Tab-separated table of C-alpha atoms in Angstrom:
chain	number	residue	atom	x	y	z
Y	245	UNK	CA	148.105	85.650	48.554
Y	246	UNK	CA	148.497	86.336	52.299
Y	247	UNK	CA	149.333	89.923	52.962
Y	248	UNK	CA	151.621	90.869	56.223
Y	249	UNK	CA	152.573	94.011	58.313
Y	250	UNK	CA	156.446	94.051	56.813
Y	251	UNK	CA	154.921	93.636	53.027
Y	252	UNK	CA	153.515	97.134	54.055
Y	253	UNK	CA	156.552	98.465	55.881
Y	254	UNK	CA	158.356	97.483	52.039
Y	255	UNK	CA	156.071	99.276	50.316
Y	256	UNK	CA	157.066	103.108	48.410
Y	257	UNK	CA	155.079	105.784	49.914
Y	258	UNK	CA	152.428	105.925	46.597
Y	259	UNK	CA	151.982	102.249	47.089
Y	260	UNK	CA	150.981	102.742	50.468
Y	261	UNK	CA	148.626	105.798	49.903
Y	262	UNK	CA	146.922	103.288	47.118
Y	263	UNK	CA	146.554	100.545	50.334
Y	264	UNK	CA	145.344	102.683	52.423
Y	265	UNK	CA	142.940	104.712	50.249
Y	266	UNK	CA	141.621	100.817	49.619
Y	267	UNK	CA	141.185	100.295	53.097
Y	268	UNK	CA	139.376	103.052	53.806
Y	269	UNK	CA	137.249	102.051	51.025
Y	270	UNK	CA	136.159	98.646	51.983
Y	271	UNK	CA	135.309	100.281	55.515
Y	272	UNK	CA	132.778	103.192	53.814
Y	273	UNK	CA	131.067	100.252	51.492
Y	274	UNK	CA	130.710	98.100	54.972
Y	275	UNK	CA	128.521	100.655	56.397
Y	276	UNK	CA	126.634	101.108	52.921
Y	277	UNK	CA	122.827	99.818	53.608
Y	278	UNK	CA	122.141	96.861	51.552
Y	279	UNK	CA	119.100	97.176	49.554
Y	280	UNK	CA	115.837	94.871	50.637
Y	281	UNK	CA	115.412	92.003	48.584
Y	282	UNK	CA	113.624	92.445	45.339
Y	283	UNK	CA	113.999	96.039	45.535
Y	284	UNK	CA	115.860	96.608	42.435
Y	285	UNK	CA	116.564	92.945	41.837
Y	286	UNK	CA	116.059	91.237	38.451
Y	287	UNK	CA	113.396	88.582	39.575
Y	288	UNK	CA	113.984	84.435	39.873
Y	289	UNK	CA	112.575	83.758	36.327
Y	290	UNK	CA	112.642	84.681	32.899
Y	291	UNK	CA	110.855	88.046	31.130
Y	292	UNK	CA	109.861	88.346	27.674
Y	293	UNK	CA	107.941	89.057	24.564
Y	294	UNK	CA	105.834	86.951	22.558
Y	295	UNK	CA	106.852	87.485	18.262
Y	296	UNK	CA	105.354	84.481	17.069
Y	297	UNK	CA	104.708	83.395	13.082
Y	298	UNK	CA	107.598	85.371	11.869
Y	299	UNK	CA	108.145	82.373	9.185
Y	300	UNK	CA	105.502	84.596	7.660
Y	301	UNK	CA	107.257	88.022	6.760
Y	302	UNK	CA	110.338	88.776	4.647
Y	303	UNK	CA	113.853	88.224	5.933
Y	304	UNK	CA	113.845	92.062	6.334
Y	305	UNK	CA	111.018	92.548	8.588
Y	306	UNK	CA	112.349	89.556	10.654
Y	307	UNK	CA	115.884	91.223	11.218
Y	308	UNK	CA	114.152	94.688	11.115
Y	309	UNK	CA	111.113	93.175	14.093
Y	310	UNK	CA	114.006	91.297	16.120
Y	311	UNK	CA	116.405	94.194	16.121
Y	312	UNK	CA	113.725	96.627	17.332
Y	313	UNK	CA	113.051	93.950	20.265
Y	314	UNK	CA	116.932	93.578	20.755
Y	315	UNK	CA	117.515	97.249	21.235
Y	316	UNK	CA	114.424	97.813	23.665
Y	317	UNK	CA	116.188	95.747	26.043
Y	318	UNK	CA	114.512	92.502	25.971
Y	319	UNK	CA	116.473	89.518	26.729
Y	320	UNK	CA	114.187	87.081	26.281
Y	321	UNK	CA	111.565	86.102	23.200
Y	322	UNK	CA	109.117	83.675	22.460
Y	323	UNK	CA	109.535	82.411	18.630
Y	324	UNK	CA	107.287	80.038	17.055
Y	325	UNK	CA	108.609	76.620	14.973
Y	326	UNK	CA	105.621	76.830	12.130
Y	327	UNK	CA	105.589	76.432	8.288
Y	328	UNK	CA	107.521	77.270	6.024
Y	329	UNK	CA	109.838	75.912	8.872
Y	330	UNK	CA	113.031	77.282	6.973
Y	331	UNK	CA	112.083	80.597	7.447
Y	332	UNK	CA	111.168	79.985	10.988
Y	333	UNK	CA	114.694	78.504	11.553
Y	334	UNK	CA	116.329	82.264	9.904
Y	335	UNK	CA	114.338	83.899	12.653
Y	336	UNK	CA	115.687	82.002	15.042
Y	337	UNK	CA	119.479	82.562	13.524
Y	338	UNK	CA	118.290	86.199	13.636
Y	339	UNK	CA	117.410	86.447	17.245
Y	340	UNK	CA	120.226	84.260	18.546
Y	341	UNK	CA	122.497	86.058	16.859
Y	342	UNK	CA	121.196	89.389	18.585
Y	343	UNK	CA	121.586	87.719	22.100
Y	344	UNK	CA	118.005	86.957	22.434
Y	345	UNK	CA	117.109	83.666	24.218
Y	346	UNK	CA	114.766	81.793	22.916
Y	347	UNK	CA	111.671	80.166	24.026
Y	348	UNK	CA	110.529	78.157	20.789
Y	349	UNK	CA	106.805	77.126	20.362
Y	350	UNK	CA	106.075	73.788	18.419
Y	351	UNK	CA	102.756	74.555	16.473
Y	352	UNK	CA	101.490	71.325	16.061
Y	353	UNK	CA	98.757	72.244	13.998
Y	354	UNK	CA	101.605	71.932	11.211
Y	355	UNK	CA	100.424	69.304	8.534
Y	356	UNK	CA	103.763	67.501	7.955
Y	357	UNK	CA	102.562	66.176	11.571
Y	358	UNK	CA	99.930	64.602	10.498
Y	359	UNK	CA	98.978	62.006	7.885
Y	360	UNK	CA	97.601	63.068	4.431
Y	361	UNK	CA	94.338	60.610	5.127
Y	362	UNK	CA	93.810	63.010	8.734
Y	363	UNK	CA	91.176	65.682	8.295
Y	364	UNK	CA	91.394	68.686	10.107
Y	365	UNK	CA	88.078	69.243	12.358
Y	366	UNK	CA	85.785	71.593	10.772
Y	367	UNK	CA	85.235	75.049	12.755
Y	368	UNK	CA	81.769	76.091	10.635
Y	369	UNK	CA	83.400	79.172	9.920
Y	370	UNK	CA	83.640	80.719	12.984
Y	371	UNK	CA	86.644	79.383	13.937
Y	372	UNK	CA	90.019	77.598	11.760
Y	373	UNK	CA	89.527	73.963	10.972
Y	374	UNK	CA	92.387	72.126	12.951
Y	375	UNK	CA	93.911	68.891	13.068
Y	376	UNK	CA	93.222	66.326	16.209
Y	377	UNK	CA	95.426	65.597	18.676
Y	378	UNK	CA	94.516	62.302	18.518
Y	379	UNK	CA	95.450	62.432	15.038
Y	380	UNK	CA	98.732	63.452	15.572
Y	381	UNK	CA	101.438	60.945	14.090
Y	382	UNK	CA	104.694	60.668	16.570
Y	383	UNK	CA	106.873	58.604	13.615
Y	384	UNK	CA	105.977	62.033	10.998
Y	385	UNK	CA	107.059	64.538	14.325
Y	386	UNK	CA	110.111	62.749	15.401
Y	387	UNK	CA	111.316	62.958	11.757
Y	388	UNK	CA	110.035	66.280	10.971
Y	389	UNK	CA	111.177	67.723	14.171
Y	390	UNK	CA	114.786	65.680	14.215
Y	391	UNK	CA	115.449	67.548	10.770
Y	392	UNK	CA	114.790	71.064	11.984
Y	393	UNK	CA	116.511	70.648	14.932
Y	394	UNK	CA	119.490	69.257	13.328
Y	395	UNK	CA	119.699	72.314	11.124
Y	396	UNK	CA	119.047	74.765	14.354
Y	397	UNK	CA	122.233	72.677	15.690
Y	398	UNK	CA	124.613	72.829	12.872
Y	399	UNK	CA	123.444	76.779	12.351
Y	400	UNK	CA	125.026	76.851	16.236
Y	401	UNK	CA	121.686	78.520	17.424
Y	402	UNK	CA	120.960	77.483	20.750
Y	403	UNK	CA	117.649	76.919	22.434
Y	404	UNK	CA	116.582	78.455	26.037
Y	405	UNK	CA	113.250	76.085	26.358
Y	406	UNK	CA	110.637	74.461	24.237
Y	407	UNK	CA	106.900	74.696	24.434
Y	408	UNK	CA	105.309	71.549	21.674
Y	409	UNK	CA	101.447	72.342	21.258
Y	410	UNK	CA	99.243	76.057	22.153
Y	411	UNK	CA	96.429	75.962	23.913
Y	412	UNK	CA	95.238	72.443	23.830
Y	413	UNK	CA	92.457	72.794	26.332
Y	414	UNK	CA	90.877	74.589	24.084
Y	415	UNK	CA	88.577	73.504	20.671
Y	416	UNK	CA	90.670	76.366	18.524
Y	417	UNK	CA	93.798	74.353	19.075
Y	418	UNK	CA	92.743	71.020	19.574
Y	419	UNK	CA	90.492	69.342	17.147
Y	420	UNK	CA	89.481	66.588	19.787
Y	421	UNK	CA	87.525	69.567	21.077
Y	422	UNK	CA	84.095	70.550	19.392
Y	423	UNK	CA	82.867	73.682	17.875
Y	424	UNK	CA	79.324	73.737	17.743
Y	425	UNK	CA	77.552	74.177	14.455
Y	426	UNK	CA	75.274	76.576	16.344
Y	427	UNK	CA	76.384	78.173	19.782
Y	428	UNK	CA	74.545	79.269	22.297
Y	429	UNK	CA	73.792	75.573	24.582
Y	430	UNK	CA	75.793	75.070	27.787
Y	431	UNK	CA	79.291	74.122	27.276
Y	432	UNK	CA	81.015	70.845	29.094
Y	433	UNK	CA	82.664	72.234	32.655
Y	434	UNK	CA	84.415	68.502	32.658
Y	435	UNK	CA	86.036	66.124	30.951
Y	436	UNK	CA	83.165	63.354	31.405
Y	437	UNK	CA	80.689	65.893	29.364
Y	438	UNK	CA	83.190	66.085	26.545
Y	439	UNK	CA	81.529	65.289	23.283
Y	440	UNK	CA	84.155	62.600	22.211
Y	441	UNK	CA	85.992	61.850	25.250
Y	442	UNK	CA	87.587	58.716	24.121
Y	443	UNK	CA	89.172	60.905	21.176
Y	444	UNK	CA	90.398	63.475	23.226
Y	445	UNK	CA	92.104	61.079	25.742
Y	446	UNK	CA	93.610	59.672	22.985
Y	447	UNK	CA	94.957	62.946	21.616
Y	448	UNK	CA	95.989	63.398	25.235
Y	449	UNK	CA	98.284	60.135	25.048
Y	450	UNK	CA	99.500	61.483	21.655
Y	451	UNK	CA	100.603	64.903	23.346
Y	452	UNK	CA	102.508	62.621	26.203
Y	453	UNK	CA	104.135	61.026	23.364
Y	454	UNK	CA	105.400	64.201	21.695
Y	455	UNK	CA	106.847	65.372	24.613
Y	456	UNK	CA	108.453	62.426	25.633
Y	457	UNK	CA	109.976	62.827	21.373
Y	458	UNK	CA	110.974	66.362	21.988
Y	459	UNK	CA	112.507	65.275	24.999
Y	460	UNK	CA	115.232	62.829	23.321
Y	461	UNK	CA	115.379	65.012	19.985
Y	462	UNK	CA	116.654	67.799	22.620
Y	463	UNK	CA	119.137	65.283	24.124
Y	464	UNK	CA	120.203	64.597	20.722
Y	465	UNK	CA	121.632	67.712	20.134
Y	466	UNK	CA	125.006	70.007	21.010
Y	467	UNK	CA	123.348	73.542	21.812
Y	468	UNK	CA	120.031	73.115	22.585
Y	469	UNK	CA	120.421	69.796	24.630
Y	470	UNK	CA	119.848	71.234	28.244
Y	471	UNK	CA	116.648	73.216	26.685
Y	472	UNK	CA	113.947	73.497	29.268
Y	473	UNK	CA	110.582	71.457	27.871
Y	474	UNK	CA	107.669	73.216	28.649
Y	475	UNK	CA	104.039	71.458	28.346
Y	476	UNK	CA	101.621	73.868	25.356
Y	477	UNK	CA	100.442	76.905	27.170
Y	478	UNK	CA	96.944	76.652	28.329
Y	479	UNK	CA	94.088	78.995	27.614
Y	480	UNK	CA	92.229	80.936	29.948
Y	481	UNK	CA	88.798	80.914	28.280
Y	482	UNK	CA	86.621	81.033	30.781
Y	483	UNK	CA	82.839	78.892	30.756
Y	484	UNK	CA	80.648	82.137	29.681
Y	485	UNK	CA	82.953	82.828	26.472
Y	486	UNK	CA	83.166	78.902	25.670
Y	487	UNK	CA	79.408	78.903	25.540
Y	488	UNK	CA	79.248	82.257	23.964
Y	489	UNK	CA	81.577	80.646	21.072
Y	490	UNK	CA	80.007	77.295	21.283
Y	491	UNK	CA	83.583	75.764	21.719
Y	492	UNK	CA	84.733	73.470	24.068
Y	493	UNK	CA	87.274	74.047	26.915
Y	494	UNK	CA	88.556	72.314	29.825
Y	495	UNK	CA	89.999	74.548	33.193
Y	496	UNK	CA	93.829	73.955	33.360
Y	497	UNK	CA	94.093	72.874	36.521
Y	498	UNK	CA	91.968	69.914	35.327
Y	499	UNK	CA	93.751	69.551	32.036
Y	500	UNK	CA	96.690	69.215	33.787
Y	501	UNK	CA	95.755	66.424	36.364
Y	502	UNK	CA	94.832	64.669	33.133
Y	503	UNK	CA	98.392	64.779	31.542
Y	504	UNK	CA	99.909	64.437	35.416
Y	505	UNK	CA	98.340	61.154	35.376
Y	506	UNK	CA	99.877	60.213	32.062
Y	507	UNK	CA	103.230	60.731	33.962
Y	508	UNK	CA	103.883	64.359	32.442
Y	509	UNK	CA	106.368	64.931	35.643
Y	510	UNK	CA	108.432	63.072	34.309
Y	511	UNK	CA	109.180	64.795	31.098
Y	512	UNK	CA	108.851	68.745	31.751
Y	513	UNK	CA	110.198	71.585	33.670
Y	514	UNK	CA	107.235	73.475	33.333
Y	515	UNK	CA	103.406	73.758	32.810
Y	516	UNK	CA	102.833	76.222	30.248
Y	517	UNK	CA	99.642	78.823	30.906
Y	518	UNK	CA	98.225	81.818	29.483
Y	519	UNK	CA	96.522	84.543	31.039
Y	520	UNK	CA	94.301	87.177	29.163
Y	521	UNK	CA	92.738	88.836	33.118
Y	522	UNK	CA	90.964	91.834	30.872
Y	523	UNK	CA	90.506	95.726	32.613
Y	524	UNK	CA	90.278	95.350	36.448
Y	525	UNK	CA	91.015	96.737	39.479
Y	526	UNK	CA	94.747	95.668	41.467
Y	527	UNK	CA	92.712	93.506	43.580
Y	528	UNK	CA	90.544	91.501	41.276
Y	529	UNK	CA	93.641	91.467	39.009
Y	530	UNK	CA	95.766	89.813	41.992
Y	531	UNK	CA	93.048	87.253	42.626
Y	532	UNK	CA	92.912	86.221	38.406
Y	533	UNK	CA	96.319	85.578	38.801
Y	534	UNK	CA	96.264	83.389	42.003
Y	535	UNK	CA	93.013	81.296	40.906
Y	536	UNK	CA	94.436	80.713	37.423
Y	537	UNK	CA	97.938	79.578	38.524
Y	538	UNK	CA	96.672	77.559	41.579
Y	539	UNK	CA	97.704	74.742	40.307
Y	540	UNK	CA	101.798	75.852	39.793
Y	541	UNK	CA	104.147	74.456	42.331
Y	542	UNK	CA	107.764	74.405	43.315
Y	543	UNK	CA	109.781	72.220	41.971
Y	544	UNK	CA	109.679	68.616	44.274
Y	545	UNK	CA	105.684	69.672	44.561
Y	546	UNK	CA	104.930	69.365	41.361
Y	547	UNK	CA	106.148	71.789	38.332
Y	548	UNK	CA	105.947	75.639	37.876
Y	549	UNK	CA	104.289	77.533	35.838
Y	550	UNK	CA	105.433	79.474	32.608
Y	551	UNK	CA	103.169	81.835	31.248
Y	552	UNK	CA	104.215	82.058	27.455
Y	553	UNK	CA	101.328	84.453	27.326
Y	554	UNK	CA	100.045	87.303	28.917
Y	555	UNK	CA	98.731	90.474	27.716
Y	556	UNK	CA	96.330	93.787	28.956
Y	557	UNK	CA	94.406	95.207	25.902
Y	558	UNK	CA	94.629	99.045	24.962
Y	559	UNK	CA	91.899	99.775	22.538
Y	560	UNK	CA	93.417	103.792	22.354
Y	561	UNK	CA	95.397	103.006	19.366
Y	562	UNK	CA	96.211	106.537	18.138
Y	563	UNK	CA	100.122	108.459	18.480
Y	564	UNK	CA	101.093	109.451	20.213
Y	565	UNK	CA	99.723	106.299	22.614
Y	566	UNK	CA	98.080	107.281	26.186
Y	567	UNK	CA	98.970	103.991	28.244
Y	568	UNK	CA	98.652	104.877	31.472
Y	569	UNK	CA	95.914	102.862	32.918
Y	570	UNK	CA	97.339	99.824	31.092
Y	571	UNK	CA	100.421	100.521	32.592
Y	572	UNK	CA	99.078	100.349	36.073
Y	573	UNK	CA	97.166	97.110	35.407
Y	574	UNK	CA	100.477	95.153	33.894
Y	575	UNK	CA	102.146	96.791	37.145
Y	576	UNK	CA	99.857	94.797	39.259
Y	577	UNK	CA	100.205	91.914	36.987
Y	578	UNK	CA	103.855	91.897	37.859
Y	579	UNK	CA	103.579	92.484	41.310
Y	580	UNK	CA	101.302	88.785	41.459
Y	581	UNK	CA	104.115	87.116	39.257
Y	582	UNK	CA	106.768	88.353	41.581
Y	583	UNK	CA	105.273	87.069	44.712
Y	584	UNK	CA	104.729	83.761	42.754
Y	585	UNK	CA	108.420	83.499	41.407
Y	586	UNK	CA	109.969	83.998	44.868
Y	587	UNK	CA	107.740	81.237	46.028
Y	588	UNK	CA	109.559	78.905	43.271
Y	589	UNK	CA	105.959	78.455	41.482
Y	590	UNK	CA	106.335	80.523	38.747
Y	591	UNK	CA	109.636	80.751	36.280
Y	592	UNK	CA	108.913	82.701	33.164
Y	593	UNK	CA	106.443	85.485	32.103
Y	594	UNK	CA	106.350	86.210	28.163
Y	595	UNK	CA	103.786	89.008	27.224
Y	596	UNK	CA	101.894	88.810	24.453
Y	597	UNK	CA	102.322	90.607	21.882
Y	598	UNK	CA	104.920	92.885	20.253
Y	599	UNK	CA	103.837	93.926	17.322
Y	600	UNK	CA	100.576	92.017	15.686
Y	601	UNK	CA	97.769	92.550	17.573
Y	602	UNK	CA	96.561	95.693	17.591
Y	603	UNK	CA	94.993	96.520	21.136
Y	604	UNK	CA	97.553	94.061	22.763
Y	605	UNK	CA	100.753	95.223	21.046
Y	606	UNK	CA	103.437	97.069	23.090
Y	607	UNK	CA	105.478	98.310	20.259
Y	608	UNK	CA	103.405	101.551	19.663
Y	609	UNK	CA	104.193	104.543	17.478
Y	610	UNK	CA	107.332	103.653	16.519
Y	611	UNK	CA	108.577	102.625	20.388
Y	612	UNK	CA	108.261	100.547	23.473
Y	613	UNK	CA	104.942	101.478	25.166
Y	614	UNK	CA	105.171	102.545	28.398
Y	615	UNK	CA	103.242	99.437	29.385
Y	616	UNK	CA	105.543	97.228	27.439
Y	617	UNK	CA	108.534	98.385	29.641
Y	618	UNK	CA	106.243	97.509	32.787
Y	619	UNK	CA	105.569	93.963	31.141
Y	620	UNK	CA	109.300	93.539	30.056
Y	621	UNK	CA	111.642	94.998	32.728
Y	622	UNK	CA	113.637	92.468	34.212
Y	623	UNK	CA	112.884	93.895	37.954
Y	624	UNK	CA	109.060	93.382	39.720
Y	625	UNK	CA	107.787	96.618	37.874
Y	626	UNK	CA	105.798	96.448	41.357
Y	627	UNK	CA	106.047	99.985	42.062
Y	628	UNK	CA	103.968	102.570	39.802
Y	629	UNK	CA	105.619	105.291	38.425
């Protein structure tokens, strides 16, 4: 509506004091500096926690967990889709129902995958057996993962991205990887001094196939149709701990021209990555950060990065909980994701972990670490308190 010099002249006199009071207003808040971007800004990109395996605790300790999370302030979670799968789905009913949005991660070390001639690659021990990649059959995940998704639907749960597979360039993961019966020989640093190459490019195909599944099962749905897909997060073992372990690993960036090749572009928003940069200084910190997630681009580049898992250990585990040089470390963390999400080359950070792992966990002594509210703030946490 257009507003005139005689619409005033109508006006009673506490109409016009109410105008002009207005007026006066709108002049003061013109003059009002505006705040430099990313000051106090929530960043580009998502923030979150990592609960995972909840399927694995009572209905009570998943409303009693997800609540805590809720109430902290977190917006944003990262659930896993595991067996029993029902129970996974009521933690998912939980945390939608609590506002949370959820990133869900496929575990697709899940048996129901897989068929019941496939044996699991042994780990001597040292590590889980798992099941290969290359083993993997896409007729048994369509149909297993069609069902749960179809129940997530009709529950009216709704589904911020999906992440199918963990850490898949790595032998803990990925049974197309070997263990070593005895460690302590040189690792491969390539995928041409694999053990089984040929296997693992076929479990490689199989992955491309799963996504491309998840892709049209997502379609498929009401709520969760416009879900973001995310490729598994990738580990950041480096070569001396591979050789340590005796386990085979491939670099992401190299992983990642593999399934690139396969025509991955195509199918996700994302490359999922995890980073684990251990106690250092801001500087060597910043540079972890920038070498790992080299390979992350804006979109019409490439694809940006997720990290579904991140984390800064704190082996003080006594109450109440001294965090403070953890605190500065996830600061400078943040500071590294911010520059790379307003570059458009990173989207999501998810720390890991809430509530299981001891010298990771942020929920300490009965409340949010002062850490975790550095890792989970929605603003850059760039500036140390």
């Amino acid at each position: 509506m257009l507003w005139g010099r005689s619409d005033f002249e109508r006006m009673r006199a506490p109409a016009k004091t109410r105008v002009l009071l207005a007026c006066a207003l709108a002049v003061v808040w013109a003059f009002i500096p505006v705040p430099p971007a990313g000051a106090d800004e929530p960043l580009p990109g998502r923030i979150g926690i990592n609960r995972v395996n909840l399927a694995w605790v009572s209905r009570a300790d998943q409303e009693r967990v997800l609540k805590e999370i809720a109430a902290s302030g977190i917006t944003h979670i990262r659930l896993s889709l595991s067996r029993p799968v029902d129970k996974s789905i009521d933690a998912l009913e939980i945390a939608d129902r609590l506002g949370l949005k959820i990133l869900l991660e496929i575990q697709l070390g899940n048996k129901d995958y897989y068929s019941s001639q496939a044996r699991p690659r042994t780990g001597f021990g040292r590590i889980w057996d798992v099941q290969r990649l290359s083993d993997l059959d896409l007729d048994l995940y369509r149909a297993q993962l069609r069902s749960a998704l179809r129940r997530i639907d009709e529950m009216g749960i709704r589904i911020d991205g999906v992440e199918p597979g963990n850490e898949i360039n790595y032998s803990a993961y990925n049974g197309d990887l070997a263990v070593y019966e005895k460690p302590g020989r040189q690792t491969p640093r390539n995928v041409s001094e694999l053990a089984n190459r040929s296997a693992f490019e076929r479990g490689l195909d199989a992955y491309v196939g799963a996504l491309r599944i998840t892709r049209e099962e997502l379609r498929a749905t009401v709520y969760s149709r416009d879900a973001l897909l995310i490729s598994a997060g990738l580990s950041d073992v480096g070569t001396g701990e591979a050789d340590r372990r005796g386990m085979e690993r491939l670099e992401p960036g190299e992983f990642i021209s593999l399934l690139r090749k396969r025509g991955i572009d195509a199918l996700v928003d994302g490359y999922g990555i995890h980073l684990y940069p251990g106690r250092k200084n801001d500087a060597a910190l910043a540079r972890y950060v920038t070498r790992l997630l080299d390979f992350c681009r804006p979109e019409g580049e490439g694809k940006p990065c997720w990290v579904s898992e991140w984390g800064i250990a704190n082996t003080e585990l006594s109450c109440p909980v001294d965090d403070r040089e953890r605190e500065v470390a996830v600061r400078a963390v943040r500071r590294s994701f911010a520059e790379l999400m307003e570059k458009g080359r990173l989207k999501a950070a998810f720390y890991y972990d809430w509530d299981t792992q001891p010298v990771y966990s942020v929920w300490r002594c009965g409340a949010l670490s002062p850490a975790g509210v550095a890792a989970t703030e929605a603003n850059s946490g760039g500036v140390a308190r």
